[in-house]
Structures are given as structure tokens and as C-alpha cells.
Coordinates of C-alpha atoms and ligand atoms in Angstrom, one line a residue:
Chain A
M1 CA 94.4 -14.2 13.6
S2 CA 95.6 -17.7 13.8
E3 CA 99.0 -16.9 12.3
V4 CA 99.9 -14.8 15.3
Q5 CA 100.0 -18.0 17.4
R6 CA 102.4 -19.7 15.1
K7 CA 106.0 -18.7 15.6
K8 CA 108.0 -17.6 12.6
Y9 CA 110.8 -19.8 11.4
S10 CA 114.3 -18.4 11.1
D11 CA 115.9 -18.6 7.7
K12 CA 118.0 -21.5 8.9
E13 CA 114.9 -23.4 10.0
K14 CA 113.1 -22.5 6.7
N15 CA 115.9 -24.0 4.7
S16 CA 116.0 -27.1 6.8
I17 CA 112.3 -27.7 6.5
F18 CA 112.5 -27.0 2.8
D19 CA 115.4 -29.4 2.2
H20 CA 114.5 -32.2 4.5
E21 CA 110.7 -32.1 4.5
F22 CA 109.6 -30.6 1.2
M23 CA 112.2 -31.6 -1.4
P24 CA 112.2 -35.3 -0.8
H25 CA 108.7 -35.4 -2.3
I26 CA 109.7 -33.9 -5.6
D27 CA 109.4 -37.3 -7.5
S28 CA 105.8 -37.9 -6.3
M29 CA 104.9 -34.3 -6.9
Y30 CA 106.2 -34.4 -10.5
N31 CA 104.4 -37.7 -11.2
F32 CA 101.2 -36.2 -9.9
A33 CA 101.6 -33.0 -11.9
Y34 CA 102.4 -35.0 -15.0
R35 CA 99.4 -37.2 -14.7
L36 CA 97.2 -34.1 -14.2
T37 CA 98.6 -32.0 -17.1
F38 CA 100.0 -34.7 -19.5
D39 CA 102.7 -32.2 -20.5
E40 CA 106.2 -32.1 -19.3
D41 CA 106.6 -28.3 -19.3
D42 CA 103.2 -27.8 -17.6
A43 CA 104.2 -30.4 -15.0
K44 CA 107.5 -28.7 -14.3
D45 CA 105.8 -25.3 -13.9
L46 CA 103.2 -26.7 -11.7
V47 CA 105.7 -28.4 -9.4
Q48 CA 107.9 -25.3 -9.3
D49 CA 104.9 -23.0 -8.5
T50 CA 103.9 -25.4 -5.8
Y51 CA 107.3 -25.3 -4.2
L52 CA 107.5 -21.5 -4.4
K53 CA 104.1 -21.2 -2.7
A54 CA 105.2 -23.7 -0.1
Y55 CA 108.2 -21.6 0.7
R56 CA 106.2 -18.4 0.8
F57 CA 103.7 -19.9 3.2
I58 CA 106.2 -22.0 5.1
N59 CA 105.1 -20.4 8.4
S60 CA 101.7 -22.0 8.1
F61 CA 103.3 -25.4 7.9
E62 CA 103.9 -27.1 11.2
K63 CA 107.4 -28.6 11.3
G64 CA 107.3 -32.4 11.5
T65 CA 103.7 -32.8 10.3
N66 CA 102.5 -34.4 7.0
A67 CA 104.5 -32.3 4.5
K68 CA 103.6 -34.6 1.6
A69 CA 99.8 -34.1 2.1
W70 CA 100.3 -30.4 2.6
L71 CA 102.3 -30.1 -0.6
F72 CA 99.8 -32.2 -2.6
R73 CA 97.0 -30.0 -1.5
I74 CA 98.8 -26.9 -2.7
L75 CA 99.6 -28.6 -6.0
K76 CA 96.0 -29.7 -6.6
N77 CA 94.7 -26.2 -5.8
S78 CA 97.2 -24.6 -8.2
F79 CA 96.1 -27.0 -10.8
I80 CA 92.4 -26.3 -10.4
N81 CA 92.9 -22.5 -10.2
E82 CA 95.5 -21.9 -12.8
Y83 CA 96.3 -24.8 -15.1
R84 CA 92.8 -26.1 -15.7
K85 CA 91.8 -22.7 -17.0
K86 CA 94.4 -22.6 -19.7
S87 CA 94.0 -26.2 -20.6
K88 CA 92.6 -26.8 -24.1
Q89 CA 90.4 -29.7 -22.8
P90 CA 86.9 -28.9 -21.8
S91 CA 87.7 -30.0 -18.3
K92 CA 85.5 -27.4 -16.6
V93 CA 82.4 -29.0 -18.1
D94 CA 83.9 -32.3 -17.3
Y95 CA 84.3 -31.3 -13.7
Q96 CA 80.8 -30.1 -13.2
E97 CA 79.5 -33.2 -14.8
V98 CA 81.4 -35.2 -12.3
E99 CA 80.2 -33.1 -9.4
T100 CA 76.6 -33.3 -10.4
Y101 CA 76.3 -36.9 -11.4
Y102 CA 78.9 -38.8 -9.5
N103 CA 79.2 -37.2 -6.1
S104 CA 76.4 -39.1 -4.3
D105 CA 77.9 -41.1 -1.5
N106 CA 75.7 -44.1 -2.3
V107 CA 77.6 -46.4 -4.5
D108 CA 76.5 -49.7 -5.7
Y109 CA 79.2 -52.1 -4.7
T110 CA 77.5 -55.0 -6.3
M111 CA 78.4 -54.0 -9.8
T112 CA 80.7 -56.9 -10.4
S113 CA 83.4 -57.1 -13.0
D114 CA 84.0 -60.1 -15.2
L115 CA 87.6 -58.9 -15.7
R116 CA 90.1 -61.7 -14.9
V117 CA 93.1 -61.5 -12.7
D118 CA 95.1 -63.3 -15.4
A119 CA 94.2 -60.8 -18.0
V120 CA 95.3 -57.9 -15.8
K121 CA 98.6 -59.6 -14.9
D122 CA 99.3 -60.1 -18.6
M123 CA 99.1 -56.3 -19.3
L124 CA 102.8 -55.7 -19.4
G125 CA 102.8 -52.6 -21.5
D126 CA 101.3 -49.2 -21.1
E127 CA 97.7 -50.4 -20.8
I128 CA 97.2 -49.7 -17.1
S129 CA 98.9 -46.3 -17.5
N130 CA 96.7 -45.4 -20.5
A131 CA 93.6 -46.6 -18.7
L132 CA 94.4 -44.4 -15.8
N133 CA 95.1 -41.4 -18.0
S134 CA 91.8 -41.9 -19.8
L135 CA 89.8 -41.2 -16.7
A136 CA 88.2 -37.8 -15.9
V137 CA 90.6 -35.8 -13.8
D138 CA 88.7 -36.2 -10.5
F139 CA 88.6 -40.0 -10.8
R140 CA 92.2 -40.0 -12.0
T141 CA 93.2 -37.9 -9.0
V142 CA 91.8 -40.2 -6.3
I143 CA 93.5 -43.3 -7.8
I144 CA 96.8 -41.5 -8.0
L145 CA 96.5 -40.3 -4.4
C146 CA 95.4 -43.7 -3.0
D147 CA 97.1 -46.3 -5.1
L148 CA 100.2 -44.6 -6.3
E149 CA 101.0 -42.4 -3.4
G150 CA 99.4 -44.4 -0.5
F151 CA 97.5 -41.6 1.1
T152 CA 94.8 -42.6 3.6
Y153 CA 91.1 -41.7 3.0
E154 CA 91.5 -39.0 5.7
E155 CA 94.5 -37.4 4.1
M156 CA 92.8 -37.5 0.7
A157 CA 89.7 -35.8 2.2
K158 CA 92.0 -33.0 3.4
I159 CA 93.9 -32.7 0.1
L160 CA 90.7 -32.6 -2.0
D161 CA 88.5 -30.7 0.5
I162 CA 85.8 -33.3 0.3
P163 CA 84.2 -35.5 3.0
I164 CA 85.6 -39.0 3.6
G165 CA 82.4 -40.6 2.4
T166 CA 82.9 -38.9 -1.0
V167 CA 86.5 -40.0 -1.1
R168 CA 85.4 -43.6 -0.6
S169 CA 82.6 -43.5 -3.2
R170 CA 84.6 -41.5 -5.8
L171 CA 87.4 -44.0 -5.4
H172 CA 85.1 -46.9 -5.9
R173 CA 83.6 -45.4 -9.0
A174 CA 87.1 -44.5 -10.3
R175 CA 88.2 -48.1 -10.0
N176 CA 85.1 -49.4 -11.7
L177 CA 85.8 -47.1 -14.7
L178 CA 89.4 -48.2 -14.7
K179 CA 88.2 -51.9 -14.8
D180 CA 85.9 -51.1 -17.7
K181 CA 88.8 -49.7 -19.6
L182 CA 91.0 -52.7 -18.7
R183 CA 88.2 -55.0 -19.7
S184 CA 88.1 -53.5 -23.2
Y185 CA 91.9 -53.9 -23.5
A186 CA 91.6 -57.5 -22.3
E187 CA 89.1 -58.1 -25.1
N188 CA 91.4 -56.7 -27.6
M189 CA 94.2 -59.0 -26.3
G190 CA 92.0 -61.9 -27.0
Y191 CA 90.8 -62.7 -23.5
D192 CA 87.4 -64.1 -23.2
T193 CA 85.8 -61.8 -20.6
E194 CA 82.3 -63.4 -20.7
E195 CA 81.3 -65.5 -17.7
E196 CA 80.8 -69.1 -18.7
Chain B
M1 CA 91.2 -75.9 -19.8
D2 CA 93.6 -75.3 -16.9
K3 CA 92.0 -72.1 -16.0
N4 CA 88.6 -73.5 -15.7
R5 CA 89.7 -76.5 -13.7
N6 CA 91.4 -74.3 -11.2
K7 CA 88.4 -72.2 -11.0
S8 CA 86.0 -75.0 -10.3
S9 CA 88.2 -76.8 -7.8
E10 CA 88.8 -73.6 -5.9
S11 CA 85.2 -72.6 -5.9
G12 CA 84.2 -76.1 -4.6
K13 CA 85.1 -75.0 -1.2
R14 CA 83.4 -71.7 -1.4
K15 CA 79.8 -70.6 -1.8
L16 CA 79.1 -69.2 -5.2
N17 CA 76.8 -66.4 -4.1
C18 CA 77.7 -63.7 -1.7
S19 CA 75.1 -63.0 1.0
D20 CA 75.9 -59.3 1.1
E21 CA 78.1 -58.3 -1.8
S22 CA 77.7 -54.6 -1.4
K23 CA 78.9 -54.6 2.2
C24 CA 81.5 -57.2 1.6
F25 CA 83.1 -55.5 -1.4
E26 CA 83.1 -52.2 0.4
L27 CA 84.9 -53.8 3.3
L28 CA 87.4 -55.6 1.0
E29 CA 88.3 -52.4 -0.7
S30 CA 88.8 -50.6 2.5
I31 CA 91.1 -53.3 3.8
L32 CA 93.1 -53.2 0.6
D33 CA 93.4 -49.4 1.0
G34 CA 94.8 -50.0 4.5
E35 CA 91.7 -48.4 6.2
E36 CA 90.5 -51.2 8.4
T37 CA 91.8 -52.4 11.8
S38 CA 93.2 -55.7 12.8
S39 CA 89.8 -57.2 13.7
S40 CA 88.7 -56.9 10.1
K41 CA 91.6 -59.1 9.0
E42 CA 89.8 -62.1 10.6
I43 CA 86.6 -61.2 8.8
L44 CA 88.6 -61.0 5.6
D45 CA 90.2 -64.4 6.0
E46 CA 86.8 -66.0 6.6
K47 CA 85.3 -64.3 3.6
L48 CA 88.2 -65.3 1.3
A49 CA 87.9 -68.9 2.5
K50 CA 84.2 -69.2 2.2
C51 CA 82.9 -66.9 -0.5
Q52 CA 83.8 -67.1 -4.2
P53 CA 82.6 -63.6 -5.3
C54 CA 84.5 -62.1 -2.4
F55 CA 87.6 -64.2 -3.2
E56 CA 87.5 -63.1 -6.8
H57 CA 86.8 -59.4 -6.1
Y58 CA 89.6 -59.2 -3.5
H59 CA 92.2 -60.7 -5.9
L60 CA 91.2 -58.6 -8.8
E61 CA 91.3 -55.4 -6.8
K62 CA 94.6 -56.4 -5.3
V63 CA 96.4 -57.1 -8.6
I64 CA 95.1 -53.8 -10.0
R65 CA 96.5 -51.9 -7.1
E66 CA 99.9 -53.7 -7.4
I67 CA 100.1 -53.1 -11.1
L68 CA 99.1 -49.4 -10.8
K69 CA 101.8 -48.9 -8.2
N70 CA 104.5 -50.7 -10.3
K71 CA 103.6 -49.2 -13.7
C72 CA 102.5 -45.7 -13.0
T73 CA 105.1 -44.1 -10.7
K74 CA 108.1 -44.2 -13.0
Q75 CA 107.8 -40.8 -14.4
M76 CA 111.4 -39.4 -14.7
V77 CA 111.8 -36.1 -13.0
P78 CA 113.6 -33.6 -15.2
A79 CA 117.1 -33.3 -13.8
E80 CA 117.2 -29.6 -13.7
L81 CA 113.9 -29.1 -11.9
A82 CA 115.2 -29.3 -8.3
D83 CA 118.0 -26.9 -9.1
S84 CA 115.7 -24.5 -10.8
I85 CA 113.4 -24.5 -7.8
R86 CA 116.3 -23.8 -5.4
Q87 CA 117.4 -21.0 -7.6
K88 CA 113.9 -19.4 -7.7
I89 CA 113.8 -19.7 -3.9
Q90 CA 117.1 -17.8 -3.6
E91 CA 115.6 -15.0 -5.8
I92 CA 112.5 -14.5 -3.5
K93 CA 114.4 -14.7 -0.2
Ligands
ZN1 ZN1 81.0 -62.5 0.1

């Protein structure tokens, strides 16, 4: 068993890891949880459950390694296993649809967007946040991990348990969907998004 | 219009069609995500100087990333959450 090789931490070490390596990520964890659940109480529960699991399995965490990625992986798995089930949204269907239709690694990068930089810069309100929230959970997740939290493709692959090629293609598709949303907002704001 | 004049004077220096948009855009997005090495920075500079579609794609992608980061990470963490977690940990110790 692999756990045998890993030394057990003393209570003092556990507390130190928990306070200095785990707790500093609580803001990011809560932001992620909130954007997955859209509910303050669910987000709190999800973060709390994640930290309790992290403490329970602290011996399988190697001190000084990437605690943030380790915690995000636990949170994402808890969300899939527990919260998604009780969610009112038909996200299970949603998820399978994504898996079936969008998981090919071949993406068309030539799909150009006529969205203007100026139009995006003028979105000072909640447009970008609403656009992000409107994406299916798998697309939303990759954008949160990459653009909000700054994870590398390799870290994302580990957090999501998918190959790097899939990370790359899912991210590209997610950004295209986000741009579609932003384009429709830009049109409502009176921007001319047609190419002249 | 100001916008149009800027656009045409900028694009005057750049070719209007990209020779390999698919590959270019993939590279540009990887660079913006911090995935590429230093050598790709030179390729990037050349593309931005010479190719209008690459130039536009790069700047749009860049501003979207910046705005996402500025607008979407401000969720206030409930004050009692950290304490409540510490308390639960004490209980399972
Ligand atoms: Zn190009």
C-alpha cells in the first residue's frame, strides 16, 4: 500500500500544514464553490466539507507541494459527487451532453469573433460575470481554474482528471461560448458587431 | 470615425489574412495562458507586428482574461466560515 511509505504527520505538523498551506486558499475556494453552486449556503457547505476532507486525508498530502491544486481537486470531486446530485438543475444531462459532443480534442481555432476589444472594455457592470455564470458547468470550471485562479494546463488536467489536450480544447470552446455571450451583450449596448 | 481610422492605419502595416489562423490562434492562447516558453515570445512579437487577424485575436483574448480576473474574483467570503471550519476540525480531532 502506498500510504505505508508516507510518514504520518504529528498533530503539530497537521495543524501547521492546515493553517499555513490550506487555509490561505479559502478565498479562492469559496469563489470557486460559489460559482459552481450559485448559492451562498451551498458554497459554504462545499468549502467546509472540502476542508474537513483535507484534514482527514492530510497524510496523503505531501508537505510543501501544490496545496491549492490538491484542495481544488477535492472540492471539484465533492461538487460532482454530492452537490450536483441534489441540485435542481438538470446538470447530469448537461454534463453528459458536454462529454459526448464537446470532448473531442480537435478544435477549430479559426472560428473568429467579431467582438471588439472596445466593447469588452466598456462592460463595467456584471456582464462578464453573468456571461461566465451562464456557461455549462464544465466550461465555467475551466475558465475559473485558468483565468481566475491561474492554474497551468497541467494542474488543471490533474484537478479535473482529464488529459491536457482536453483541457486545451475545452478551454478554447469555453472562451468561444463566453465571447458569444459577450457579443450579444455588446449588441444590446448598441455596439455594431458586424464587420464592415 | 476615429475607431475606423485607427483600424485602417494599424492594419496598413499588417497583412489582412492570416496564413495559418488555426495554429496561430492556438499558440496565442497558449502564450496568454502562460504555457509557452521564451522562444515563443519572439514568434508572438513577429505575429503581432505582421498579421492583423493575430493582432486582433491576441488583444481581444487578452482583455477578456484581464476583465475576468478583475470582475469575477471578488466574492466575499462569509466571515464566520473560517472559524466554523476550525471548530469542526477540533471536533473530529
Ligand atoms: Zn496570423
